[in-house]
Structure formats: C-alpha cells, structure tokens
Amino acid sequence: MGEKIQQIYEPLNSSTAIALVNRLGLFPENSALTCSEIGDGNLNYVFHIVDAGTGKGIIIKQALPYAKVVGESWPLTLKRAVIEANALKIFGSFCPELVPKVYYSDEQLAITVMEDLSHLKIARTGLIEEEEYPLLSKHIGQYLAKTFFYTSDFFLEPGKKKDFAKQFTNPELCKITEDLVFSDPFFDAETNDFESALRQDAETLWADEKLKLEAAKLKKSFMTEQEVLLHGDLHTGSIFASAEETKVIDPEFAFYGPAGFDLGQYLANLIFQVISRKGSSRENIYAHLKEVWETFEDEFSRLWKEEGKEVYCKTQGYLEYILEKTFTDSLGFAGCELIRRTIGLAHVKDLDSIAHEAERIHAKRTALQLGRALIINRQQEARIESLETIVKDSLLAASLS
Ligand SMILES: Nc1ncnc2c1ncn2[C@@H]1O[C@H](COP(=O)(O)OP(=O)(O)O)[C@@H](O)[C@H]1O
Ligand SMILES: CSC[C@H]1O[C@H](OP(=O)(O)O)[C@H](O)[C@@H]1O
C-alpha cells in the first residue's frame, strides 16, 4: 500500500477520488478508472471506483461534516470516519470473513478505503425481494458472539478494555441514537415522521406512562452500560449478503454499550420482514430469528468456556445469567427500533414500500403494537421460542383489531 498522504479535509468528487486512489497506488498504472457516487445511506458519500480493464473495484467512503439526509443544518463530527475504520479493523480481526477489508484510512480526509462488495446485495433489499439467505443469521450470530466476547471483560484485560472504551467514545453519534431511538418517538418531538393516519396511534403511545418508564430504563442502559464494543447500527441495511456470503458494513456508530443492542436491532429489522410479508413466506424469517439467537448462544458459550479469562467464568450460573440478560435487553432494544423506524426519523423500506395505503398503515400499526409488547414484556419472555409467539400474537391481534 502507498505511503500516508497528508491532506486537509475537502469533500471528494469523482475526479479527486480517482486521483486519490492513483496516488495510493491501489490500481496498476494507467488503469482506465471510472467512479460513481453510490451512497444511499443517511450520512455519507460512497464512491465506487472500477478499473474498466479488469472489472476490479474499490470503495471510498467519506464522512461529510453534516448528516447528508438533513443537510448542513445538522452538523456532524468527521471523527465518525476514524471510528468506522478502526471498528472495521477490530471486528475484521475477530471475523475476517464477515467484515470488508480496509485498505487505507485517513482521519483528515475522513475516508475509509475498503473492499468492494458490489457482488453482494444489501440484505434489506434482498429480503424485501424475498431472496433466501440460508447462512445470513448463522453468520450474524457468529459475528455477534465474537465481537461481544472478544471486546468484553470476560476476555480482555480490564485496562485494555477501558482503553478500547476510551478510543470508541462516540458522543455525537450516540446522541443521535439516544434521541432518535430512545427519546423522540416516545414524545411529540419535531423529528418524528409519520402519516396522519397514525396520529392517534402515536398520541396513544406518547400518553403511555408504563411504556415510557420502560423506554427510559432501556435508554439508561444504552447510555451507561459499557459491556462490549457495539456496531451501533446493525440493521439489515448495514449488511451485505448472498446465499454464501455475509459482510457487516457501516460501524460508524460503534461505541461501548450494552451487549443486547446490536442483536436487538438485527431482530427488529427481521421482524419488519415478518410484518411486511404474507402467509408462509414469514416462516423463513421466523427461522432467521431463531437461528441468530441459537448461533450466538452456542458460539458465545463455547468462547466463554474455552477462552474466558474473567475469574467468575467458571462460577455456576454466571454464563446463563449473562445470556438471559443479553436476550432480555435485546427484546427491549428491538421494541424501541420497531417504534422508532415506524414513527420516528429514518424509516425502513420494508414498511414504507408497501404500496397499498391501508395495508401499509396496518403494517405500521402492527409494528407499533409489537414494539410496545416487546418493551413491556421483555422480562417475562426470556426464551427465543417466546419471541416467535409474541410476534405471532401481535400479528393476530392486529388482524382482529
Ligand atoms: N464496501 C462496499 N462495497 C460496495 N458498496 C458499498 C460498500 N459500502 C457501502 N456501499 C454502498 O453504499 C451504501 C451506503 O453505505 P453505508 O456504509 O451504509 O453509508 P451510510 O453510513 O451513509 O449509511 C450501501 O447501501 C451500499 O450500497
Ligand atoms: C440522521 S441519522 C438517522 C439514521 O441514519 C443512520 O443510518 P444509516 O447510516 O445506516 O443510513 C442511523 O440508523 C441513524 O439513526
């Protein structure tokens, strides 16, 4: 790889992106390079540079000094790029087959140059098209188990873990989640975004003190429990997939937080598929819900038994306590994600793309009811089988209402 090039920040365009990869020597000299900006996320630029001769590509992701989805009125730290590059490197060291390779990163330019995954499809898009991903949830279960275990106090020397926690202090991006996931959807906040047909449902939710107390507890957990290095935004739009491969991208929200958060976001985004699908095609998603938890549980338990360094790892019942806490928390976090993506800022295509208005509103109402049920009942539903039951009960209740 070429030497480090000192830069001052400027947003790239196609020609400066090509000039950059040439300076870095990432393609053979005189390659015929083309570049297009393909970013479809809320926050950043993504440049896809392809060598027309070989078809080989590379990705440059660049943070903008503001949130792209809102514009310059929402300034946002460029430091998220260095957080993302470092998180990709750390997660890639635990599960190289599940994370894109980082070729180069530059804090000043706020860029990460990484492996081109264009041969894969964003899992959300593929799931909406009802493509089957037989290995997706097994891979995500393994990813969650390894990133959880190897960044936790069960494996790391306590000083090293605290160094990591300091390195991944990410206050501005955490604040986005604190507001958009844990606060705004539970109040009549300006950022909320929903169709007028859902106003009554939103108002009922804002008046629900029992629900708000539980949301407050989950927010506190998110803000105070430094258990593991989280991805921080593990929805199905942050995962590339095919029938054989899975790659987790976009960890710019990475920070030390409660272990159940990533799992909860993944579960919730699968649940959007249960809600938006009809009939027997839901079964495939129920299988994913079970698979991700069971793989996580098996792999995490194996790592704990074989490599656990914490003195209490051999104490009867401690592993079971940690697993139960993680699962229970994940249900609560999943509930917040379901509510947030339905009436808060930054929706999901799974629901928004339902063309028929009455069906779409019905699906969104179901997501709200299910989100509430998961948050309120998370302590009583400590088994994976109960998750399928609670989802099925909510679908049934919604169809009767
Ligand atoms: N490594 C990659 N290879 C190919 N395409 C990518 C890669 N990373 C991102 N993309 C494309 O860019 C889009 C936005 O990337 P993402 O990291 O999610 O950005 P944001 O942080 O703005 O959400 C993805 O949905 C995908 O289409
Ligand atoms: C104004 S940020 C909203 C939303 O955007 C992020 O998603 P992504 O980077 O995957 O597009 C994250 O989920 C934030 O909550």
Tab-separated table of C-alpha atoms and ligand atoms in Angstrom:
chain	number	residue	atom	x	y	z
A	1	MET	CA	0.000	0.000	0.000
A	2	GLY	CA	1.257	3.542	-0.795
A	3	GLU	CA	2.588	5.863	1.882
A	4	LYS	CA	0.324	8.080	4.021
A	5	ILE	CA	-0.611	11.293	2.222
A	6	GLN	CA	-1.181	14.422	4.323
A	7	GLN	CA	-4.458	16.091	3.353
A	8	ILE	CA	-6.784	18.761	4.586
A	9	TYR	CA	-10.481	17.938	4.560
A	10	GLU	CA	-12.402	18.513	1.369
A	11	PRO	CA	-15.401	16.583	0.049
A	12	LEU	CA	-14.268	14.296	-2.759
A	13	ASN	CA	-15.784	14.197	-6.218
A	14	SER	CA	-15.299	11.595	-8.936
A	15	SER	CA	-12.064	13.070	-10.276
A	16	THR	CA	-10.448	13.751	-6.877
A	17	ALA	CA	-11.467	10.242	-5.742
A	18	ILE	CA	-9.739	8.725	-8.790
A	19	ALA	CA	-6.677	10.941	-8.216
A	20	LEU	CA	-6.557	9.710	-4.616
A	21	VAL	CA	-6.582	6.003	-5.471
A	22	ASN	CA	-3.936	6.649	-8.117
A	23	ARG	CA	-1.728	8.416	-5.565
A	24	LEU	CA	-2.232	5.488	-3.205
A	25	GLY	CA	-1.198	3.037	-5.926
A	26	LEU	CA	-4.302	0.923	-5.454
A	27	PHE	CA	-4.618	0.121	-9.174
A	28	PRO	CA	-1.936	-0.656	-11.786
A	29	GLU	CA	-0.572	2.452	-13.523
A	30	ASN	CA	-2.614	3.763	-16.475
A	31	SER	CA	-5.733	1.817	-15.483
A	32	ALA	CA	-8.913	3.192	-17.051
A	33	LEU	CA	-10.795	4.095	-13.885
A	34	THR	CA	-14.434	5.130	-13.624
A	35	CYS	CA	-16.062	6.489	-10.488
A	36	SER	CA	-19.645	6.896	-9.322
A	37	GLU	CA	-21.080	8.108	-6.023
A	38	ILE	CA	-23.419	5.322	-4.861
A	39	GLY	CA	-24.188	6.324	-1.262
A	40	ASP	CA	-27.822	5.613	-0.429
A	41	GLY	CA	-27.434	5.912	3.352
A	42	ASN	CA	-28.382	8.815	5.573
A	43	LEU	CA	-24.961	10.188	6.341
A	44	ASN	CA	-22.021	9.738	3.970
A	45	TYR	CA	-20.613	9.709	0.464
A	46	VAL	CA	-19.664	6.341	-1.009
A	47	PHE	CA	-17.518	6.337	-4.173
A	48	HIS	CA	-17.271	3.197	-6.282
A	49	ILE	CA	-14.133	3.180	-8.419
A	50	VAL	CA	-13.786	0.499	-11.076
A	51	ASP	CA	-10.930	-0.485	-13.347
A	52	ALA	CA	-12.672	-0.860	-16.715
A	53	GLY	CA	-9.952	-3.255	-17.889
A	54	THR	CA	-10.179	-5.833	-15.108
A	55	GLY	CA	-13.584	-5.017	-13.599
A	56	LYS	CA	-11.877	-4.825	-10.193
A	57	GLY	CA	-13.403	-2.218	-7.873
A	58	ILE	CA	-12.680	-0.369	-4.689
A	59	ILE	CA	-14.842	1.692	-2.326
A	60	ILE	CA	-14.013	5.063	-0.753
A	61	LYS	CA	-16.431	6.068	1.972
A	62	GLN	CA	-16.194	9.693	3.092
A	63	ALA	CA	-17.923	11.378	6.005
A	64	LEU	CA	-19.443	14.788	5.362
A	65	PRO	CA	-19.317	17.447	8.116
A	66	TYR	CA	-23.107	17.159	8.369
A	67	ALA	CA	-25.829	14.484	8.141
A	68	LYS	CA	-26.482	14.033	4.398
A	69	VAL	CA	-30.162	13.166	4.941
A	70	VAL	CA	-30.884	16.523	6.623
A	71	GLY	CA	-28.221	18.812	5.156
A	72	GLU	CA	-25.772	21.394	6.511
A	73	SER	CA	-28.222	22.444	9.232
A	74	TRP	CA	-27.302	19.194	11.056
A	75	PRO	CA	-23.519	19.386	11.622
A	76	LEU	CA	-21.908	16.068	12.466
A	77	THR	CA	-18.395	15.160	13.522
A	78	LEU	CA	-15.944	13.899	10.896
A	79	LYS	CA	-14.430	11.732	13.628
A	80	ARG	CA	-17.031	9.106	12.801
A	81	ALA	CA	-14.872	8.097	9.830
A	82	VAL	CA	-11.946	7.135	12.031
A	83	ILE	CA	-14.311	5.319	14.408
A	84	GLU	CA	-15.691	3.376	11.435
A	85	ALA	CA	-12.270	2.495	10.011
A	86	ASN	CA	-10.956	1.361	13.402
A	87	ALA	CA	-14.095	-0.610	14.196
A	88	LEU	CA	-13.917	-2.377	10.814
A	89	LYS	CA	-10.311	-3.307	11.562
A	90	ILE	CA	-11.095	-4.615	15.053
A	91	PHE	CA	-14.234	-6.527	14.050
A	92	GLY	CA	-12.358	-7.828	10.996
A	93	SER	CA	-9.635	-9.216	13.280
A	94	PHE	CA	-12.249	-11.404	15.052
A	95	CYS	CA	-14.196	-12.476	11.969
A	96	PRO	CA	-12.292	-11.582	8.770
A	97	GLU	CA	-14.772	-13.437	6.576
A	98	LEU	CA	-17.682	-11.276	7.798
A	99	VAL	CA	-16.206	-7.755	7.512
A	100	PRO	CA	-14.864	-5.825	4.474
A	101	LYS	CA	-11.092	-5.403	4.293
A	102	VAL	CA	-9.815	-1.878	4.979
A	103	TYR	CA	-7.056	-0.873	2.546
A	104	TYR	CA	-6.415	2.663	3.783
A	105	SER	CA	-7.930	5.290	6.042
A	106	ASP	CA	-7.243	8.990	6.547
A	107	GLU	CA	-8.539	10.899	9.532
A	108	GLN	CA	-8.084	14.350	7.927
A	109	LEU	CA	-9.989	13.443	4.771
A	110	ALA	CA	-12.460	11.389	6.850
A	111	ILE	CA	-12.193	8.482	4.424
A	112	THR	CA	-12.073	4.711	4.604
A	113	VAL	CA	-10.894	2.868	1.512
A	114	MET	CA	-12.251	-0.658	1.565
A	115	GLU	CA	-13.090	-3.859	-0.237
A	116	ASP	CA	-15.714	-3.548	-2.964
A	117	LEU	CA	-18.692	-5.734	-2.072
A	118	SER	CA	-20.765	-4.918	-5.143
A	119	HIS	CA	-21.127	-8.615	-5.988
A	120	LEU	CA	-23.385	-8.844	-2.909
A	121	LYS	CA	-26.757	-7.242	-2.185
A	122	ILE	CA	-27.806	-5.169	0.814
A	123	ALA	CA	-29.722	-7.708	2.953
A	124	ARG	CA	-32.721	-5.401	3.427
A	125	THR	CA	-33.153	-5.119	-0.355
A	126	GLY	CA	-32.741	-8.861	-0.859
A	127	LEU	CA	-35.127	-9.741	1.964
A	128	ILE	CA	-37.768	-7.370	0.578
A	129	GLU	CA	-37.398	-9.218	-2.747
A	130	GLU	CA	-37.832	-12.463	-0.748
A	131	GLU	CA	-34.393	-13.736	-1.678
A	132	GLU	CA	-33.251	-16.539	0.591
A	133	TYR	CA	-30.124	-16.126	2.641
A	134	PRO	CA	-29.659	-19.522	4.292
A	135	LEU	CA	-26.430	-18.519	6.070
A	136	LEU	CA	-27.224	-14.907	6.973
A	137	SER	CA	-28.390	-15.385	10.561
A	138	LYS	CA	-25.816	-18.064	11.312
A	139	HIS	CA	-23.128	-15.612	10.194
A	140	ILE	CA	-24.627	-12.719	12.156
A	141	GLY	CA	-24.919	-14.955	15.257
A	142	GLN	CA	-21.203	-15.797	14.922
A	143	TYR	CA	-20.329	-12.144	14.333
A	144	LEU	CA	-22.277	-11.085	17.437
A	145	ALA	CA	-20.758	-13.807	19.621
A	146	LYS	CA	-17.174	-12.987	18.602
A	147	THR	CA	-17.454	-9.206	18.718
A	148	PHE	CA	-19.246	-9.446	22.087
A	149	PHE	CA	-16.875	-11.936	23.699
A	150	TYR	CA	-13.534	-10.572	22.432
A	151	THR	CA	-14.328	-6.962	23.382
A	152	SER	CA	-15.823	-7.775	26.798
A	153	ASP	CA	-14.396	-8.028	30.308
A	154	PHE	CA	-14.838	-11.804	30.014
A	155	PHE	CA	-11.859	-11.912	27.650
A	156	LEU	CA	-9.979	-8.602	27.729
A	157	GLU	CA	-7.644	-7.481	30.460
A	158	PRO	CA	-9.647	-4.700	32.261
A	159	GLY	CA	-7.160	-1.914	31.404
A	160	LYS	CA	-7.204	-2.877	27.705
A	161	LYS	CA	-10.995	-2.884	27.670
A	162	LYS	CA	-11.074	0.592	29.212
A	163	ASP	CA	-8.558	1.809	26.604
A	164	PHE	CA	-10.872	0.495	23.887
A	165	ALA	CA	-13.859	2.134	25.545
A	166	LYS	CA	-11.959	5.457	25.538
A	167	GLN	CA	-10.893	5.049	21.897
A	168	PHE	CA	-14.501	4.388	20.903
A	169	THR	CA	-16.108	7.213	22.838
A	170	ASN	CA	-18.572	8.405	20.196
A	171	PRO	CA	-20.768	11.058	21.854
A	172	GLU	CA	-22.265	12.711	18.763
A	173	LEU	CA	-23.388	9.511	17.097
A	174	CYS	CA	-24.598	8.048	20.396
A	175	LYS	CA	-26.646	11.226	20.884
A	176	ILE	CA	-28.372	10.557	17.547
A	177	THR	CA	-29.422	7.116	18.812
A	178	GLU	CA	-30.329	8.420	22.268
A	179	ASP	CA	-32.646	10.975	20.648
A	180	LEU	CA	-33.946	9.164	17.585
A	181	VAL	CA	-34.323	5.658	19.032
A	182	PHE	CA	-34.905	6.146	22.735
A	183	SER	CA	-36.492	9.593	23.241
A	184	ASP	CA	-38.168	11.314	20.304
A	185	PRO	CA	-40.577	8.525	19.231
A	186	PHE	CA	-41.994	8.435	22.782
A	187	PHE	CA	-42.779	12.182	22.804
A	188	ASP	CA	-44.336	14.657	20.387
A	189	ALA	CA	-40.890	15.613	19.031
A	190	GLU	CA	-40.210	17.624	15.880
A	191	THR	CA	-38.059	14.906	14.345
A	192	ASN	CA	-40.931	12.407	14.302
A	193	ASP	CA	-42.203	11.494	10.886
A	194	PHE	CA	-45.421	9.565	10.253
A	195	GLU	CA	-48.529	9.525	8.128
A	196	SER	CA	-51.566	11.368	9.507
A	197	ALA	CA	-53.483	8.075	9.732
A	198	LEU	CA	-51.063	7.087	12.518
A	199	ARG	CA	-51.509	10.237	14.626
A	200	GLN	CA	-53.948	8.620	17.047
A	201	ASP	CA	-51.593	5.635	17.486
A	202	ALA	CA	-48.648	7.970	18.115
A	203	GLU	CA	-50.623	10.016	20.637
A	204	THR	CA	-51.697	6.868	22.485
A	205	LEU	CA	-48.065	5.851	22.686
A	206	TRP	CA	-46.940	9.286	23.943
A	207	ALA	CA	-49.519	9.038	26.737
A	208	ASP	CA	-48.447	5.525	27.747
A	209	GLU	CA	-46.558	6.102	31.014
A	210	LYS	CA	-45.935	2.389	31.559
A	211	LEU	CA	-44.216	2.152	28.163
A	212	LYS	CA	-42.274	5.373	28.708
A	213	LEU	CA	-40.871	4.129	32.009
A	214	GLU	CA	-39.523	1.022	30.267
A	215	ALA	CA	-38.135	3.100	27.364
A	216	ALA	CA	-36.372	5.270	29.966
A	217	LYS	CA	-34.756	2.183	31.521
A	218	LEU	CA	-33.565	0.981	28.111
A	219	LYS	CA	-32.169	4.430	27.297
A	220	LYS	CA	-30.299	4.408	30.620
A	221	SER	CA	-28.863	1.007	29.805
A	222	PHE	CA	-27.727	2.284	26.373
A	223	MET	CA	-26.096	5.334	27.949
A	224	THR	CA	-24.399	3.736	30.929
A	225	GLU	CA	-23.588	0.039	30.417
A	226	GLN	CA	-20.151	-0.275	28.833
A	227	GLU	CA	-20.297	-4.022	28.213
A	228	VAL	CA	-18.973	-4.561	24.686
A	229	LEU	CA	-17.812	-2.754	21.561
A	230	LEU	CA	-21.029	-2.488	19.581
A	231	HIS	CA	-21.519	-1.952	15.878
A	232	GLY	CA	-24.180	0.524	16.979
A	233	ASP	CA	-26.412	0.466	13.854
A	234	LEU	CA	-26.807	-3.205	12.935
A	235	HIS	CA	-29.928	-3.039	10.798
A	236	THR	CA	-30.309	-5.103	7.611
A	237	GLY	CA	-29.199	-2.076	5.554
A	238	SER	CA	-25.776	-2.418	7.213
A	239	ILE	CA	-25.332	-5.985	5.964
A	240	PHE	CA	-24.325	-7.212	2.516
A	241	ALA	CA	-25.408	-10.767	1.704
A	242	SER	CA	-25.626	-13.533	-0.849
A	243	ALA	CA	-26.569	-17.193	-0.454
A	244	GLU	CA	-22.979	-17.940	0.618
A	245	GLU	CA	-21.504	-14.710	1.996
A	246	THR	CA	-22.308	-12.102	4.657
A	247	LYS	CA	-20.423	-8.852	5.306
A	248	VAL	CA	-21.213	-6.319	8.016
A	249	ILE	CA	-20.518	-2.719	6.949
A	250	ASP	CA	-21.028	0.796	8.357
A	251	PRO	CA	-19.958	0.667	12.040
A	252	GLU	CA	-19.625	4.462	12.393
A	253	PHE	CA	-21.943	4.333	15.449
A	254	ALA	CA	-19.521	1.957	17.238
A	255	PHE	CA	-19.115	2.536	20.992
A	256	TYR	CA	-19.013	0.575	24.245
A	257	GLY	CA	-22.579	-0.230	25.186
A	258	PRO	CA	-24.993	-2.947	26.309
A	259	ALA	CA	-24.397	-6.284	24.580
A	260	GLY	CA	-28.031	-6.790	23.581
A	261	PHE	CA	-28.217	-3.635	21.459
A	262	ASP	CA	-26.796	-4.963	18.165
A	263	LEU	CA	-28.793	-8.171	18.492
A	264	GLY	CA	-31.955	-6.180	19.209
A	265	GLN	CA	-31.520	-4.014	16.108
A	266	TYR	CA	-30.974	-7.070	13.937
A	267	LEU	CA	-34.030	-8.849	15.419
A	268	ALA	CA	-36.225	-5.767	14.903
A	269	ASN	CA	-35.203	-5.399	11.278
A	270	LEU	CA	-36.003	-9.082	10.666
A	271	ILE	CA	-39.350	-8.516	12.365
A	272	PHE	CA	-40.144	-5.756	9.830
A	273	GLN	CA	-39.953	-8.555	7.278
A	274	VAL	CA	-42.338	-10.750	9.275
A	275	ILE	CA	-44.758	-7.830	9.367
A	276	SER	CA	-44.487	-6.899	5.702
A	277	ARG	CA	-44.634	-10.472	4.351
A	278	LYS	CA	-47.737	-12.566	3.994
A	279	GLY	CA	-48.582	-16.191	4.817
A	280	SER	CA	-45.957	-18.910	4.647
A	281	SER	CA	-43.120	-16.641	3.480
A	282	ARG	CA	-42.991	-15.462	7.087
A	283	GLU	CA	-41.716	-18.882	8.189
A	284	ASN	CA	-38.324	-18.221	6.666
A	285	ILE	CA	-37.943	-15.105	8.821
A	286	TYR	CA	-39.030	-16.921	11.994
A	287	ALA	CA	-36.230	-19.387	11.216
A	288	HIS	CA	-33.768	-16.461	10.969
A	289	LEU	CA	-34.880	-15.111	14.363
A	290	LYS	CA	-34.232	-18.494	15.961
A	291	GLU	CA	-31.002	-19.103	14.089
A	292	VAL	CA	-29.327	-15.839	15.053
A	293	TRP	CA	-30.034	-16.334	18.746
A	294	GLU	CA	-29.125	-20.035	18.831
A	295	THR	CA	-25.881	-19.491	16.928
A	296	PHE	CA	-24.995	-16.569	19.174
A	297	GLU	CA	-25.772	-18.594	22.305
A	298	ASP	CA	-23.738	-21.644	21.181
A	299	GLU	CA	-20.750	-19.694	19.923
A	300	PHE	CA	-20.639	-17.290	22.865
A	301	SER	CA	-20.907	-20.206	25.338
A	302	ARG	CA	-18.077	-22.027	23.546
A	303	LEU	CA	-15.814	-18.955	23.641
A	304	TRP	CA	-16.670	-18.367	27.320
A	305	LYS	CA	-15.782	-21.959	28.253
A	306	GLU	CA	-12.651	-22.209	26.108
A	307	GLU	CA	-11.197	-18.702	26.369
A	308	GLY	CA	-12.909	-16.913	29.257
A	309	LYS	CA	-10.353	-15.008	31.378
A	310	GLU	CA	-12.659	-13.481	33.990
A	311	VAL	CA	-12.277	-15.303	37.317
A	312	TYR	CA	-16.066	-15.807	37.600
A	313	CYS	CA	-16.339	-17.523	34.193
A	314	LYS	CA	-16.356	-20.918	35.946
A	315	THR	CA	-18.975	-19.910	38.512
A	316	GLN	CA	-22.151	-21.931	38.120
A	317	GLY	CA	-24.997	-19.892	36.612
A	318	TYR	CA	-22.977	-16.814	35.570
A	319	LEU	CA	-22.912	-17.623	31.828
A	320	GLU	CA	-26.666	-18.333	31.948
A	321	TYR	CA	-27.256	-15.002	33.732
A	322	ILE	CA	-25.286	-13.100	31.046
A	323	LEU	CA	-27.117	-14.873	28.209
A	324	GLU	CA	-30.508	-14.188	29.768
A	325	LYS	CA	-29.690	-10.516	30.376
A	326	THR	CA	-28.455	-10.107	26.794
A	327	PHE	CA	-31.584	-11.712	25.354
A	328	THR	CA	-33.978	-9.766	27.577
A	329	ASP	CA	-32.222	-6.469	26.778
A	330	SER	CA	-32.259	-7.291	23.067
A	331	LEU	CA	-36.051	-7.655	23.088
A	332	GLY	CA	-36.410	-4.209	24.652
A	333	PHE	CA	-33.977	-2.649	22.168
A	334	ALA	CA	-35.794	-4.395	19.314
A	335	GLY	CA	-39.057	-2.868	20.555
A	336	CYS	CA	-37.542	0.639	20.520
A	337	GLU	CA	-36.185	0.087	16.987
A	338	LEU	CA	-39.614	-1.103	15.773
A	339	ILE	CA	-41.302	2.011	17.136
A	340	ARG	CA	-38.571	4.378	16.017
A	341	ARG	CA	-38.410	3.188	12.382
A	342	THR	CA	-42.221	3.479	12.213
A	343	ILE	CA	-42.964	6.942	13.608
A	344	GLY	CA	-39.510	8.462	14.154
A	345	LEU	CA	-36.844	9.806	11.793
A	346	ALA	CA	-35.268	7.425	9.224
A	347	HIS	CA	-37.828	4.808	8.256
A	348	VAL	CA	-37.326	1.380	6.713
A	349	LYS	CA	-38.192	0.470	3.142
A	350	ASP	CA	-39.748	-2.810	4.351
A	351	LEU	CA	-42.767	-0.821	5.586
A	352	ASP	CA	-42.602	2.386	3.555
A	353	SER	CA	-42.610	0.492	0.249
A	354	ILE	CA	-45.965	-1.207	0.918
A	355	ALA	CA	-47.880	0.476	-1.900
A	356	HIS	CA	-51.439	-0.143	-0.710
A	357	GLU	CA	-52.180	2.586	1.851
A	358	ALA	CA	-54.493	0.629	4.158
A	359	GLU	CA	-52.080	-2.318	4.203
A	360	ARG	CA	-49.149	-0.019	4.925
A	361	ILE	CA	-50.913	1.692	7.816
A	362	HIS	CA	-51.985	-1.670	9.184
A	363	ALA	CA	-48.397	-2.943	8.984
A	364	LYS	CA	-47.114	0.161	10.769
A	365	ARG	CA	-49.758	-0.167	13.484
A	366	THR	CA	-48.664	-3.766	13.968
A	367	ALA	CA	-45.022	-2.640	14.270
A	368	LEU	CA	-46.008	-0.118	16.961
A	369	GLN	CA	-48.053	-2.678	18.930
A	370	LEU	CA	-45.329	-5.278	18.659
A	371	GLY	CA	-42.666	-2.780	19.681
A	372	ARG	CA	-44.688	-1.930	22.760
A	373	ALA	CA	-45.253	-5.607	23.610
A	374	LEU	CA	-41.535	-6.394	23.362
A	375	ILE	CA	-40.544	-3.454	25.552
A	376	ILE	CA	-43.174	-4.113	28.231
A	377	ASN	CA	-42.909	-7.912	28.331
A	378	ARG	CA	-39.185	-8.369	27.739
A	379	GLN	CA	-38.502	-9.695	31.267
A	380	GLN	CA	-41.153	-12.414	31.017
A	381	GLU	CA	-40.137	-13.557	27.536
A	382	ALA	CA	-36.656	-14.824	28.246
A	383	ARG	CA	-36.718	-17.688	25.704
A	384	ILE	CA	-36.280	-17.495	21.943
A	385	GLU	CA	-39.461	-19.545	21.392
A	386	SER	CA	-41.393	-16.789	23.190
A	387	LEU	CA	-40.234	-14.244	20.614
A	388	GLU	CA	-41.988	-16.121	17.813
A	389	THR	CA	-45.091	-16.437	19.990
A	390	ILE	CA	-45.159	-12.746	20.875
A	391	VAL	CA	-44.722	-11.765	17.196
A	392	LYS	CA	-47.474	-14.181	16.111
A	393	ASP	CA	-49.804	-12.949	18.877
A	394	SER	CA	-49.292	-9.341	17.797
A	395	LEU	CA	-49.960	-10.200	14.132
A	396	LEU	CA	-53.137	-11.983	15.175
A	397	ALA	CA	-54.263	-9.160	17.473
A	398	ALA	CA	-53.623	-6.614	14.716
A	399	SER	CA	-55.645	-8.609	12.177
A	400	LEU	CA	-58.570	-8.740	14.626
A	401	SER	CA	-58.427	-5.060	15.543
B	1	LIG	N1	-17.812	-1.910	0.730
B	1	LIG	C1	-18.829	-1.610	-0.087
B	1	LIG	N2	-18.937	-2.190	-1.303
B	1	LIG	C2	-19.942	-1.866	-2.150
B	1	LIG	N3	-20.893	-0.961	-1.878
B	1	LIG	C3	-20.848	-0.340	-0.675
B	1	LIG	C4	-19.816	-0.637	0.277
B	1	LIG	N4	-20.032	0.124	1.370
B	1	LIG	C5	-21.138	0.845	1.120
B	1	LIG	N5	-21.639	0.564	-0.106
B	1	LIG	C6	-22.860	1.132	-0.723
B	1	LIG	O1	-23.089	2.411	-0.174
B	1	LIG	C7	-24.331	2.434	0.537
B	1	LIG	C8	-24.214	3.302	1.772
B	1	LIG	O2	-23.190	2.779	2.603
B	1	LIG	P1	-23.251	2.930	4.177
B	1	LIG	O3	-21.951	2.488	4.728
B	1	LIG	O4	-24.474	2.238	4.683
B	1	LIG	O5	-23.397	4.517	4.284
B	1	LIG	P2	-24.114	5.444	5.379
B	1	LIG	O6	-23.166	5.462	6.539
B	1	LIG	O7	-24.274	6.752	4.733
B	1	LIG	O8	-25.412	4.778	5.729
B	1	LIG	C9	-24.647	0.978	0.835
B	1	LIG	O9	-26.036	0.783	0.970
B	1	LIG	C10	-24.085	0.290	-0.386
B	1	LIG	O10	-24.995	0.382	-1.456
B	2	LIG	C1	-29.848	11.344	10.879
B	2	LIG	S1	-29.171	9.796	11.110
B	2	LIG	C2	-30.538	8.700	11.032
B	2	LIG	C3	-30.113	7.295	10.996
B	2	LIG	O1	-29.182	7.105	9.949
B	2	LIG	C4	-28.307	6.052	10.282
B	2	LIG	O2	-28.499	5.083	9.336
B	2	LIG	P1	-27.519	4.731	8.130
B	2	LIG	O3	-26.161	5.330	8.416
B	2	LIG	O4	-27.480	3.263	8.131
B	2	LIG	O5	-28.137	5.294	6.915
B	2	LIG	C5	-28.701	5.585	11.671
B	2	LIG	O6	-29.548	4.462	11.629
B	2	LIG	C6	-29.369	6.792	12.220
B	2	LIG	O7	-30.226	6.509	13.306
